[in-house]
Short mmCIF file of C-alpha atoms in Angstrom, two decimals:
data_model
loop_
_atom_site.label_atom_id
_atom_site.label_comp_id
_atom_site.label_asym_id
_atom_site.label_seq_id
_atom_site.Cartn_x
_atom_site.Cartn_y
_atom_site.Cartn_z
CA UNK B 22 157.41 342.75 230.89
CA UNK B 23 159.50 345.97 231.29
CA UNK B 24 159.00 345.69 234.81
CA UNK B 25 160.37 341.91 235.45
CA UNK B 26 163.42 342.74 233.31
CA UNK B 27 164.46 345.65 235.35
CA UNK B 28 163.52 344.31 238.91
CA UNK B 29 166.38 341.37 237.02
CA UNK B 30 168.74 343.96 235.88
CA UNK B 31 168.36 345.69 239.90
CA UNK B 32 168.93 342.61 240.97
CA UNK B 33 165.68 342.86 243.44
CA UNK B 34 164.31 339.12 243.33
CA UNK B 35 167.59 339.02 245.79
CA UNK B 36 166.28 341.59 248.54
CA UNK B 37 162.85 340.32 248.43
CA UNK B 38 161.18 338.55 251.30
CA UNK B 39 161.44 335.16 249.95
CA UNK B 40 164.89 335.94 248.82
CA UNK B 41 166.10 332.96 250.45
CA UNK B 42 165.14 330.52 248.00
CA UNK B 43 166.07 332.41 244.90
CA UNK B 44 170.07 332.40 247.09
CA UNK B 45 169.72 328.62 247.80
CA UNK B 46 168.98 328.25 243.76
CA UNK B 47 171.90 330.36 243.03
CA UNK B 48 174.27 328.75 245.53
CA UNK B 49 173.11 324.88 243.95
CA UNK B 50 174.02 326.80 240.10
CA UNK B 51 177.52 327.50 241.66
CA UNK B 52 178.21 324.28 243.11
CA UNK B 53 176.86 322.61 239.86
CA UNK B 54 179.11 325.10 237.72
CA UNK B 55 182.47 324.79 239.78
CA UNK B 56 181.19 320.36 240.00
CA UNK B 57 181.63 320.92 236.25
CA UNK B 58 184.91 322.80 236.06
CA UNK B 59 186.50 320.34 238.12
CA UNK B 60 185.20 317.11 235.83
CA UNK B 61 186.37 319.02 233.00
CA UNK B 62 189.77 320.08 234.02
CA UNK B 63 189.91 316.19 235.05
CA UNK B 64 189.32 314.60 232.05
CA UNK B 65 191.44 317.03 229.63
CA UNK B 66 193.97 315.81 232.67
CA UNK B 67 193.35 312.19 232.13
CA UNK B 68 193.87 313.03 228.05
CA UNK B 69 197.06 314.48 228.27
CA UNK B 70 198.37 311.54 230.44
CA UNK B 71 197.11 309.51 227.75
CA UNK B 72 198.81 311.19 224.73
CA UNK B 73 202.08 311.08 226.62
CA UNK B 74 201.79 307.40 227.26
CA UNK B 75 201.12 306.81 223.44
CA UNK B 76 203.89 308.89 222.51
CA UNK B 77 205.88 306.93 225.28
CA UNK B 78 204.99 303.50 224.28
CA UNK B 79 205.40 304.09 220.42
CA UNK B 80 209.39 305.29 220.93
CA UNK B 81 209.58 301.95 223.24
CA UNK B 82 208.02 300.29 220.35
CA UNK B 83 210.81 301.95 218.12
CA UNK B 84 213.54 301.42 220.45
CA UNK B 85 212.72 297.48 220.88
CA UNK B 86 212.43 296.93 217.25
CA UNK B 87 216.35 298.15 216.67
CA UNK B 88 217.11 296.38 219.78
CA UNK B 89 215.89 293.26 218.37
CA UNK B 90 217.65 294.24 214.99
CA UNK B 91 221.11 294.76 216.68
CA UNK B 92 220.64 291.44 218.20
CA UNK B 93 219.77 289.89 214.91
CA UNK B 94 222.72 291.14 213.60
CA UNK B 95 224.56 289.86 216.30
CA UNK B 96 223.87 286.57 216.55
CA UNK B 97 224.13 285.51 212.97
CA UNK B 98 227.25 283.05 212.12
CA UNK B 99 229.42 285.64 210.35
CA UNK B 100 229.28 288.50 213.14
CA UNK B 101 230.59 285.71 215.34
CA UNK B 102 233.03 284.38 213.10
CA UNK B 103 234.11 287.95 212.74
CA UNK B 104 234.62 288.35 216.43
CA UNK B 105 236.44 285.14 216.92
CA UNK B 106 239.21 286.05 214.56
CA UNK B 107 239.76 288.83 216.71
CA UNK B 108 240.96 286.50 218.94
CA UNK B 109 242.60 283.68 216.87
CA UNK B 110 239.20 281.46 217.12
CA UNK B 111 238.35 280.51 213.85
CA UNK B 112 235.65 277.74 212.47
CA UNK B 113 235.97 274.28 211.81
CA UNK B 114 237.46 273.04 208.35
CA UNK B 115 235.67 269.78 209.41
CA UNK B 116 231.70 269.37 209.32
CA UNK B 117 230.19 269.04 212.24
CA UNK B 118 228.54 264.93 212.75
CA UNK B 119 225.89 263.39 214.15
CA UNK B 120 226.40 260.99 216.95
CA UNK B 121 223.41 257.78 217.03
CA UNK B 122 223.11 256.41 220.43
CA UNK B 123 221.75 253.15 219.75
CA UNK B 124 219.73 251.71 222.89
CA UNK B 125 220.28 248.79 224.35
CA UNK B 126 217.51 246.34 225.50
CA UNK B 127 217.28 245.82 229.62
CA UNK B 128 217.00 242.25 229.30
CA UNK B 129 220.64 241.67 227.79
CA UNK B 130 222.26 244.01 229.82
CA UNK B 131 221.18 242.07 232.82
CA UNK B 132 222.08 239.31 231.44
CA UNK B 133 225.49 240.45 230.25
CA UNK B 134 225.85 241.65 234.42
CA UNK B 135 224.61 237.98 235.69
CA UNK B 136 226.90 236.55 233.93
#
């Protein structure tokens, strides 16, 4: 046991005569390892893109609902009303009324034209 820990520790299972398949294992570990790094350093990538678009899309969120406000505000009837005066427009004293257009049938108006 003291033996294989120290040949470890000297590093000799890399001088040995079949040497070149303890390198190709150690070669695969590194390619694995730095395979690994990259993944990771992709992902936490990838995460902070994500939190930024949050954090983007929640002050567009913000920013539309007092948009939509404003324009709330803007288009009720005493905002305009308020506007108009500004410029000597102000509103009717007189109701607004509804106008019927009664329809008349084909028959008698091609009669009424024949005639």
């Amino acid at each position: 046991m003291k033996g294989g820990i120290y040949n470890i520790l000297k590093a000799r299972f890399l001088v040995n005569e079949d040497a070149t398949k303890n390198w190709r294992f150690i070669v695969f570990l590194i390619v694995l390892a730095i395979i690994m790094i990259a993944n990771t350093h992709r992902f936490e990538q990838k995460v902070f893109r994500i939190s930024d678009l949050t954090t983007e899309v929640k002050e567009l969120r913000s920013e539309f609902v007092d948009r939509r406000s404003e324009l709330m505000k803007l288009k009720m009837e005493s905002t305009i009303s308020k506007k108009m005066e500004a410029r000597n427009i102000f509103p009717s004293q007189v109701p607004p009324q509804k106008i019927k257009v009664k329809k008349q049938e084909e028959k008698s108006f091609f009669k009424k034209i024949w005639q």
